[in-house]
Coordinates of C-alpha atoms in Angstrom, one line a residue:
X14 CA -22.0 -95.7 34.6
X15 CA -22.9 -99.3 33.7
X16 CA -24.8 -99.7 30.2
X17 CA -28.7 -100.2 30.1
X18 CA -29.7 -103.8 29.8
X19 CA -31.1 -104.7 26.2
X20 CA -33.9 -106.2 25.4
X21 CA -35.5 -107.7 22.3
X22 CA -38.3 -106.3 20.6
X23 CA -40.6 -109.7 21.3
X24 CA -39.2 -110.2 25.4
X25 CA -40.5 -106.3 25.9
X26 CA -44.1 -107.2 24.2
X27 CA -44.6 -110.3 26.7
X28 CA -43.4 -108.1 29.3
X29 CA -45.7 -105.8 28.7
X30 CA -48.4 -107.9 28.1
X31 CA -47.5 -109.8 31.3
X32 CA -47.6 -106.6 32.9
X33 CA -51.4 -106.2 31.9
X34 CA -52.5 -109.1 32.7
X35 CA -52.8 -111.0 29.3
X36 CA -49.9 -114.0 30.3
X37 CA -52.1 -115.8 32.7
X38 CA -55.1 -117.8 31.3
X39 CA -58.8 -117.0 32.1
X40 CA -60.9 -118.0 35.2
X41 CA -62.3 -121.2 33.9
X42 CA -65.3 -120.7 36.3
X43 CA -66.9 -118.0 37.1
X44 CA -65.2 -114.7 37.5
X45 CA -65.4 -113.3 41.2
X46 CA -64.6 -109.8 42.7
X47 CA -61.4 -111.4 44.0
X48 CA -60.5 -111.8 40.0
X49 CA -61.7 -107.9 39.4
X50 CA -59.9 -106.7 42.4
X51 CA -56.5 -108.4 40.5
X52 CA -57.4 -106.9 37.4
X53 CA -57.6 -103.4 39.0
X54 CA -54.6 -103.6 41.1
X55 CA -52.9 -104.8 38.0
X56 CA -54.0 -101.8 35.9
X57 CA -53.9 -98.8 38.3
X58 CA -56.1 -96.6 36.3
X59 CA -59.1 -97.8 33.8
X60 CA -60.4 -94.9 31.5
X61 CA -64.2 -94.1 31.1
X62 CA -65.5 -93.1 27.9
X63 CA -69.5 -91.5 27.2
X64 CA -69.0 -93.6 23.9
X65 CA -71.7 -96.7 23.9
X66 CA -71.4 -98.1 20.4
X67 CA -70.3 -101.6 21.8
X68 CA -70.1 -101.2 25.6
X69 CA -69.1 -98.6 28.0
X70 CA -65.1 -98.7 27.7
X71 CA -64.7 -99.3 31.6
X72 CA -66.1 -102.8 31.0
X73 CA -64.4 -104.2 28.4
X74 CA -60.5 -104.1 29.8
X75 CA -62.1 -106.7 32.4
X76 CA -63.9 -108.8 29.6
X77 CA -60.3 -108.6 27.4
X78 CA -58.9 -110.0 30.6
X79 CA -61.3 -112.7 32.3
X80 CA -63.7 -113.2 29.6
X81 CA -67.4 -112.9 30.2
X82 CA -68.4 -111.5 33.6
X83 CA -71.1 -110.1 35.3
X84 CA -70.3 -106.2 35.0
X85 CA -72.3 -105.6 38.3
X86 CA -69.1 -106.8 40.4
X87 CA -67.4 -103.4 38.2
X88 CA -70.7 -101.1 39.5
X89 CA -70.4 -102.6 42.5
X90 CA -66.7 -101.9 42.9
X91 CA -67.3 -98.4 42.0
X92 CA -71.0 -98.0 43.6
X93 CA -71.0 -99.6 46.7
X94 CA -68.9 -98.9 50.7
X95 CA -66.3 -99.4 50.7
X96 CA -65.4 -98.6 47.2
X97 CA -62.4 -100.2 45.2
X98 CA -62.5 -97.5 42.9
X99 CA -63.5 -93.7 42.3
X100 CA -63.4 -91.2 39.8
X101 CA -61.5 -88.9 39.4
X102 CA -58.9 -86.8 36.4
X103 CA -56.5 -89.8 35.5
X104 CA -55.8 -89.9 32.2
X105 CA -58.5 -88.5 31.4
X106 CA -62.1 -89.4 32.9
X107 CA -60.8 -92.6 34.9
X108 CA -61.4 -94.6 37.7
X109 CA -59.0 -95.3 39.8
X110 CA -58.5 -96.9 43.6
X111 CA -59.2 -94.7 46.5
X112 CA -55.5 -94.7 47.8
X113 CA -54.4 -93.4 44.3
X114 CA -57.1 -89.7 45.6
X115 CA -54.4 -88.5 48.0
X116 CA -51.8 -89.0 45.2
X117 CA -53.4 -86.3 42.9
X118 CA -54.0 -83.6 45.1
X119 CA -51.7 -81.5 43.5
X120 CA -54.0 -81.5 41.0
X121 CA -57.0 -80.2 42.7
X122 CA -54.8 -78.0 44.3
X123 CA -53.7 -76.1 40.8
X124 CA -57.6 -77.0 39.4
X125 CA -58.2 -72.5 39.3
X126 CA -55.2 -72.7 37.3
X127 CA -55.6 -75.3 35.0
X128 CA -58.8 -75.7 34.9
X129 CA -61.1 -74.7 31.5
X130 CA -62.0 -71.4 31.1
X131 CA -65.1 -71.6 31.3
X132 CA -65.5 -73.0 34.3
X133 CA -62.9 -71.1 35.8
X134 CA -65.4 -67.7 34.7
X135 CA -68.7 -69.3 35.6
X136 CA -66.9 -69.5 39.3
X137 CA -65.5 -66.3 39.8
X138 CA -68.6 -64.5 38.0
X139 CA -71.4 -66.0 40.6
X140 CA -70.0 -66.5 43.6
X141 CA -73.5 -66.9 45.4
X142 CA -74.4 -69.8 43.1
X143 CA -70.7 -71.7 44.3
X144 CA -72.2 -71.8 47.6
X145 CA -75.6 -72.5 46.9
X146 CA -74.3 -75.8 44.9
X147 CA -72.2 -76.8 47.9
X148 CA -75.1 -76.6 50.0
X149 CA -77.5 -78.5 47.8
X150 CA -74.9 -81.3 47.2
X151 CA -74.5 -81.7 50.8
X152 CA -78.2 -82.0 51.4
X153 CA -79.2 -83.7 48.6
X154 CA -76.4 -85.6 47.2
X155 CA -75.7 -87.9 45.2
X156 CA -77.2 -86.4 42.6
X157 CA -76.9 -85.3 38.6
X158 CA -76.2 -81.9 37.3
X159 CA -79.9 -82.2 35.4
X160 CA -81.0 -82.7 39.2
X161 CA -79.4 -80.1 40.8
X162 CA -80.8 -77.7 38.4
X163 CA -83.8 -78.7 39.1
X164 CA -83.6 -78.2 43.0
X165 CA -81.7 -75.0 43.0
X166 CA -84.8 -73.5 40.6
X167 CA -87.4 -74.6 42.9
X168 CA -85.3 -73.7 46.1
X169 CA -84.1 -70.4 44.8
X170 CA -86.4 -68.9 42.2
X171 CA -85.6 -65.8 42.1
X172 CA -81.7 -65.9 42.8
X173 CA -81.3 -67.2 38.9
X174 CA -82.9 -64.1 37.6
X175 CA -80.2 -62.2 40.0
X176 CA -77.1 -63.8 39.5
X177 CA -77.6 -64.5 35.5
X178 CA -77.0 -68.1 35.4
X179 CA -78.3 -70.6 33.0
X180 CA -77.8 -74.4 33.3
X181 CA -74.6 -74.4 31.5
X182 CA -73.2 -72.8 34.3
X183 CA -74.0 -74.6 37.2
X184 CA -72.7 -77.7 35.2
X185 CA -69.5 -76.2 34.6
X186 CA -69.3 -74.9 38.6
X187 CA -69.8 -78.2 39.1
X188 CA -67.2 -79.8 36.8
X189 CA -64.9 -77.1 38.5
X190 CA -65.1 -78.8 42.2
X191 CA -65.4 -82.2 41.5
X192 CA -61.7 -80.9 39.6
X193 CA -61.1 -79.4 42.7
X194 CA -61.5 -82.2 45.1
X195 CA -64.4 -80.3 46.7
X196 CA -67.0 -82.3 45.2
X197 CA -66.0 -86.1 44.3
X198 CA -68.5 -88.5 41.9
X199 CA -70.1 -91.6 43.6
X200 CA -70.9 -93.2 40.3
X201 CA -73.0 -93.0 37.1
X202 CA -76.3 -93.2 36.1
X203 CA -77.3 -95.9 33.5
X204 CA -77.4 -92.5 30.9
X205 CA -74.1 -92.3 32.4
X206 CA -74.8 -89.1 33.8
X207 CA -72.1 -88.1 37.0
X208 CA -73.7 -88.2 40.3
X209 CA -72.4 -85.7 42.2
X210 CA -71.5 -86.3 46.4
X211 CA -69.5 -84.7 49.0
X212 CA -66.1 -86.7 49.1
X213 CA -66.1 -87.5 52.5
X214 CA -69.6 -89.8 51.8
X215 CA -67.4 -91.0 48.8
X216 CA -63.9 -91.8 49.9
X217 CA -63.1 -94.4 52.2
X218 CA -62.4 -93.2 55.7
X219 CA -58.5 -94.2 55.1
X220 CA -58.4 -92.2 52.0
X221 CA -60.2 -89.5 52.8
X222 CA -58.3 -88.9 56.0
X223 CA -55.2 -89.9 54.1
X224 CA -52.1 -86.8 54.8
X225 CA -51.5 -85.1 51.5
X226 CA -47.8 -86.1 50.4
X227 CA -45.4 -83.9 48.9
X228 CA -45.9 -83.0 44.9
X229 CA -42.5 -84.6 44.9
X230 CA -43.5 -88.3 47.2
X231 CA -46.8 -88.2 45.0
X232 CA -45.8 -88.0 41.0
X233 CA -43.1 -90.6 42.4
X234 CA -45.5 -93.1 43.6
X235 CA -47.9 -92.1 40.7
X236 CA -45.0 -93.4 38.0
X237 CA -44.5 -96.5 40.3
X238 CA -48.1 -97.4 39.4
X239 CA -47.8 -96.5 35.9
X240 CA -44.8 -98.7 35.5
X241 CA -45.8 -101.6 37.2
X242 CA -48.9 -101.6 35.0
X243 CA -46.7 -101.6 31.9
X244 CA -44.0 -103.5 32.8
X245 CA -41.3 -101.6 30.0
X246 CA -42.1 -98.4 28.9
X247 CA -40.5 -95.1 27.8
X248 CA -40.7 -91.8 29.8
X249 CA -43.9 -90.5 27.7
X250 CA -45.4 -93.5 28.0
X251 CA -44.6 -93.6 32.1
X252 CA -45.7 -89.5 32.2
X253 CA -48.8 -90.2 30.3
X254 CA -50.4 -93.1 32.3
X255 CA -51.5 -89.9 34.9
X256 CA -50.9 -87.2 32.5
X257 CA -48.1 -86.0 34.5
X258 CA -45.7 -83.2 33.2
X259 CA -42.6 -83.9 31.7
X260 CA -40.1 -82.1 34.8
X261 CA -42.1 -83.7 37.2
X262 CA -42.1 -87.5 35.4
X263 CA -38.0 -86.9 34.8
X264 CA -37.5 -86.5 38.3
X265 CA -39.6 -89.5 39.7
X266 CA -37.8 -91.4 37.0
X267 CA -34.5 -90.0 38.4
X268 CA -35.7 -91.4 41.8
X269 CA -36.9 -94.4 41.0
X270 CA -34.2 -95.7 39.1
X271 CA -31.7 -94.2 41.7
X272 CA -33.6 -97.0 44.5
X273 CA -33.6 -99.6 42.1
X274 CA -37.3 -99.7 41.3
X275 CA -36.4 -99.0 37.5
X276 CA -33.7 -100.5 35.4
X277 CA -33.0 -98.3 32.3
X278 CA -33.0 -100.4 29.4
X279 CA -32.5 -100.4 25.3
X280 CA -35.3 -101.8 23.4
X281 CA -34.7 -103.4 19.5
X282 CA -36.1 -100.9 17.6
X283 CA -37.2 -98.6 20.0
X284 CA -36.1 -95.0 19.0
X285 CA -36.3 -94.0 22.6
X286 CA -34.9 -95.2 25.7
X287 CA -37.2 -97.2 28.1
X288 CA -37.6 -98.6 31.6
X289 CA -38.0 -101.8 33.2
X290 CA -39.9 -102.1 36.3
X291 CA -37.2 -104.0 38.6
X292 CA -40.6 -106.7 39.2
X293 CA -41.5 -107.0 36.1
X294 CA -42.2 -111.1 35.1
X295 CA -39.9 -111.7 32.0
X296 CA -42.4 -114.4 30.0
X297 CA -41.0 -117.0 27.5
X298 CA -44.4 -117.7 25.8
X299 CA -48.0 -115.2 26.1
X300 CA -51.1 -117.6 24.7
X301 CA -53.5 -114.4 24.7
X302 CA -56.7 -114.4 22.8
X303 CA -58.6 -110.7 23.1
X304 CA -60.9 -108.0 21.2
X305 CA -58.7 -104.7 23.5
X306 CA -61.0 -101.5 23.9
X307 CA -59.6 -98.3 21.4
X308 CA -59.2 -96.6 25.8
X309 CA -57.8 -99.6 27.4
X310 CA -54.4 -98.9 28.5
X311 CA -52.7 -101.8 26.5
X312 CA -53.3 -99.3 23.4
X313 CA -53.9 -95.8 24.3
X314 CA -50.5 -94.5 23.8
X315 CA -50.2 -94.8 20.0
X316 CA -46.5 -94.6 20.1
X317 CA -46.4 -97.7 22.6
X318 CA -48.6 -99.5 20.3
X319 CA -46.5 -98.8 17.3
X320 CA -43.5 -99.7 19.2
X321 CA -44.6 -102.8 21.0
X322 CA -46.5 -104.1 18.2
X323 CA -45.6 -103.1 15.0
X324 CA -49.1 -101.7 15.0
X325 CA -50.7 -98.4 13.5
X326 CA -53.4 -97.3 15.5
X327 CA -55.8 -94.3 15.8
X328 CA -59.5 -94.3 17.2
X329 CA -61.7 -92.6 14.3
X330 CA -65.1 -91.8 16.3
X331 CA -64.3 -88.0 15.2
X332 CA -62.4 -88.6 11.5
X333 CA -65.4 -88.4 9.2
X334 CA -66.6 -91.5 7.9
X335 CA -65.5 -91.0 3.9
X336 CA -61.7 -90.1 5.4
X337 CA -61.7 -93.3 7.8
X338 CA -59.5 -96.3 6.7
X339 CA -61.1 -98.7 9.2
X340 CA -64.0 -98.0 10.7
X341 CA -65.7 -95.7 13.4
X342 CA -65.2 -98.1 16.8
X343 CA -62.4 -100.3 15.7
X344 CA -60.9 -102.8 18.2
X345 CA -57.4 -104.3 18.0
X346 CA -57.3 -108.2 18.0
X347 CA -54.9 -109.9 20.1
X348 CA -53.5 -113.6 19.5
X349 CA -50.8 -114.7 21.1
X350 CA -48.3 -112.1 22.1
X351 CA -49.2 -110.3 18.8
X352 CA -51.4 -107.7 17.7
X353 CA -53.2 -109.2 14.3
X354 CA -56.3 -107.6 12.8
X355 CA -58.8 -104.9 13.9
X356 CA -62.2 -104.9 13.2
X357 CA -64.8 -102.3 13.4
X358 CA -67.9 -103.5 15.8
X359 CA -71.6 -102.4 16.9
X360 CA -73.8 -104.1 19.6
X361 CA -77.1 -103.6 17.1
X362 CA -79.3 -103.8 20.4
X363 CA -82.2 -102.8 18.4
X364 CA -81.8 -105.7 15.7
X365 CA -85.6 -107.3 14.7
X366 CA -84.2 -110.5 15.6
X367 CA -84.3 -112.3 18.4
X368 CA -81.7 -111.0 21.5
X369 CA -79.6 -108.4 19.1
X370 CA -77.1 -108.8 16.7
X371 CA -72.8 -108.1 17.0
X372 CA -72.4 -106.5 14.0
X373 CA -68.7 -106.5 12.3
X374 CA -68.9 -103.6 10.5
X375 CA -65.1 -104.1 8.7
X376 CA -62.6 -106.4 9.8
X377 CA -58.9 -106.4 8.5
X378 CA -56.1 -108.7 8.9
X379 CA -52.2 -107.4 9.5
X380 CA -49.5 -108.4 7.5
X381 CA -48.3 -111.9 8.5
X382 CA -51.5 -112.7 10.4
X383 CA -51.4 -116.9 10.9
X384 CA -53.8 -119.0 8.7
X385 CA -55.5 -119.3 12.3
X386 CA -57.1 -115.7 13.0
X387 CA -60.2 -115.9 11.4
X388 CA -61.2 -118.9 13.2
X389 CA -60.2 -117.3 16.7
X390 CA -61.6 -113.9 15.8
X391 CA -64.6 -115.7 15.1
X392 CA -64.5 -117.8 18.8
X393 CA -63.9 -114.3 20.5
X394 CA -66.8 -112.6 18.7
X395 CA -68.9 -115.2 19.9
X396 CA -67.7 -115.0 23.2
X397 CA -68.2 -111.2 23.2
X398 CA -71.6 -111.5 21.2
X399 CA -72.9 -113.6 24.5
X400 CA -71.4 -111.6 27.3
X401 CA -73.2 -108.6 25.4
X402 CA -76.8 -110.4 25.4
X403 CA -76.5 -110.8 21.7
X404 CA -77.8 -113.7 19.9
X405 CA -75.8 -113.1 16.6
X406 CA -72.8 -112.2 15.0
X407 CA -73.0 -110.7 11.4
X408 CA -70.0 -109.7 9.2
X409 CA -70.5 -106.7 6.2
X410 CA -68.5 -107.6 4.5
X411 CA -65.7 -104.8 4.3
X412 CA -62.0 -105.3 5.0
X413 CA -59.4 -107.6 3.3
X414 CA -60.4 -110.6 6.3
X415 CA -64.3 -109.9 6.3
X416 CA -65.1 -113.5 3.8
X417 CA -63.1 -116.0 5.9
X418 CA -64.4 -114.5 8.9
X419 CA -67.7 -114.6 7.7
X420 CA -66.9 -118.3 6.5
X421 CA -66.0 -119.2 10.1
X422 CA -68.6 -117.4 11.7
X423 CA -71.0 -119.2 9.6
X424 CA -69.3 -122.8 10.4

């Protein structure tokens, strides 16, 4: 057997960021669906997150990419017929294109199985109510849990009284079928509640109709995705992208290198073996500038990070504040092909002056940061401050880069 290719630490970082889309430069004018569809094709999968402290996460991948954009051509992709994406279980809540539906149902298929417990009771202990959801979604739909409640209450007085249920439980029968494939989301409300729809007034015609493949044909094409999306990765990092399980991953790997879509390979400093997507552009130089999203997929796997970057990162939303070392919504900054400070942010939306106020609640610099990051974090905060609606940028003060950011921001 022939010995992996190697390649250096810094070749499988521009890879990578290649892969993502950070090589190319931004759209100097103004960003068009044609630029979102790239982005999306480019990712595969883009993670949704109830957390509103700067922006919902689904938008900024797209502003880390192309800058300021309108985030209606993102609703609209999602929102409107036909629809470029859908949600769906990814890794974790996610949107995702409607040809990647067919690919996961396995996963609706075992949803009884794996499902949580709860909802898994909730079914089985009111059967009635399962039907009387279906019916109201049908007839109804798209609509909200909160909304749902409300109809089945009005439409159904006394059936509550005989079946038990509170309004817990028709959220989590609810939460059950859209797992299940019965019931599929056509969006979210601007409280970012799910609106619930039959999935044949959701999917695309093509996907909807699409044949099922084999478990087999559809965790290999799912690990296609992920690895095109990446560029290099390890097997976690490939199995993770869709939250596959480890059998299943090994044995799409197995195929895929076998026809030549994957080349194993032997990373510098990697403790673990990786894989090259055979496509993959090899980069000599990445001139990225970007604030990246704690759920974008450059940085969710914290092993890649660490690994690719040299960079130790963990999202502390649920560490309490006195145990956090950074902050509570801290972003990575990239420059370059490198990963160089983080800083903590908040969109103050409610601030007395003016349009609102970006608020850098910490910011930290990375050992061997260039003399230059201050003065680019500063530009990208600016950039993000106005694609927000916010007519300022303030610094706190905490966090070993905080004065010469503020200095620059200032300037």
């Amino acid at each position: 057997m022939p010995l992996p290719d190697r390649l250096s630490a810094a070749s499988a970082r521009r890879i990578a960021l290649a892969a993502q889309g950070f090589a190319e430069p931004r759209p100097t004018g103004p960003v068009t669906m044609r630029h979102v569809q790239r982005t999306i094709d480019r990712l595969g999968i883009v993670q949704i997150d109830s957390v509103n402290v700067l922006a919902r996460s689904q938008y900024v991948p797209f502003f880390s990419r192309l800058g300021p954009y309108d985030t209606g051509l993102l609703d609209r992709a999602r929102d409107r017929r036909p629809r470029r994406l859908v949600e769906y279980w990814g890794h974790a809540a996610s949107l995702v294109p409607p040809s990647t539906i067919p690919l996961l149902r396995w996963r609706m298929e075992r949803a009884r199985e794996e499902a949580w417990g709860g909802m898994v009771r909730a079914e089985q202990e009111h059967p009635g109510l399962v039907q009387v959801i279906l019916d109201e979604v049908r007839d109804r739909g798209p609509i909200t849990s909160v909304e749902l409640e409300a109809a089945i209450a009005h439409d159904a007085p006394r059936d509550r009284t005989e079946w038990g249920w509170n309004w817990s439980v028709v959220k989590r029968i609810l939460e059950l079928l859209f797992w299940a494939g019965e019931i599929s989301s056509s969006g979210r409300t601007s409280q970012f509640a799910r609106l619930y729809d039959l999935p044949e007034r959701v999917l695309p015609p093509t996907a909807y109709a699409a044949p099922t493949p084999s478990d087999d044909e559809a965790h290999r094409q799912l690990v296609s995705i992920s690895a095109r999306a990446f560029g290099v990765a390890t097997e976690f990092s490939l199995r993770d992208h869709f939250r596959l399980a480890p059998v299943a991953a090994r044995e799409a790997i197995a195929s895929l290198v076998a026809d030549g879509e994957l080349v194993p390979v032997r990373v510098e400093g990697w403790p673990r073996p990786g894989y090259l997507h055979a496509q993959a552009r090899r980069p000599r130089r990445v001139q990225a500038r970007a604030l990246v999203s704690p759920f974008d997929s450059l940085v969710w796997e914290r092993a890649r990070t660490l690994d690719l970057f040299g960079f130790d990162y963990r999202i502390e939303i649920y560490v309490p504040a006195p145990k956090r070392r950074f902050g509570y919504y801290v972003l990575p900054f990239l420059l370059g092909d490198t990963l160089v400070a983080r800083v903590d942010l908040k969109a103050d939306r409610q601030a007395a002056a003016g349009a609102g106020v970006l608020r850098v609640q910490a910011a930290w610099a990375e050992s061997g940061a260039p003399v230059q990051t201050p003065a680019e974090l500063a530009a990208e905060l600016h950039e993000l401050a106005g694609w927000l609606g916010l007519g300022a940028v303030t610094v706190a003060g905490l966090g070993d880069l905080a004065p010469a950011l503020a200095e620059q921001l200032r300037a």
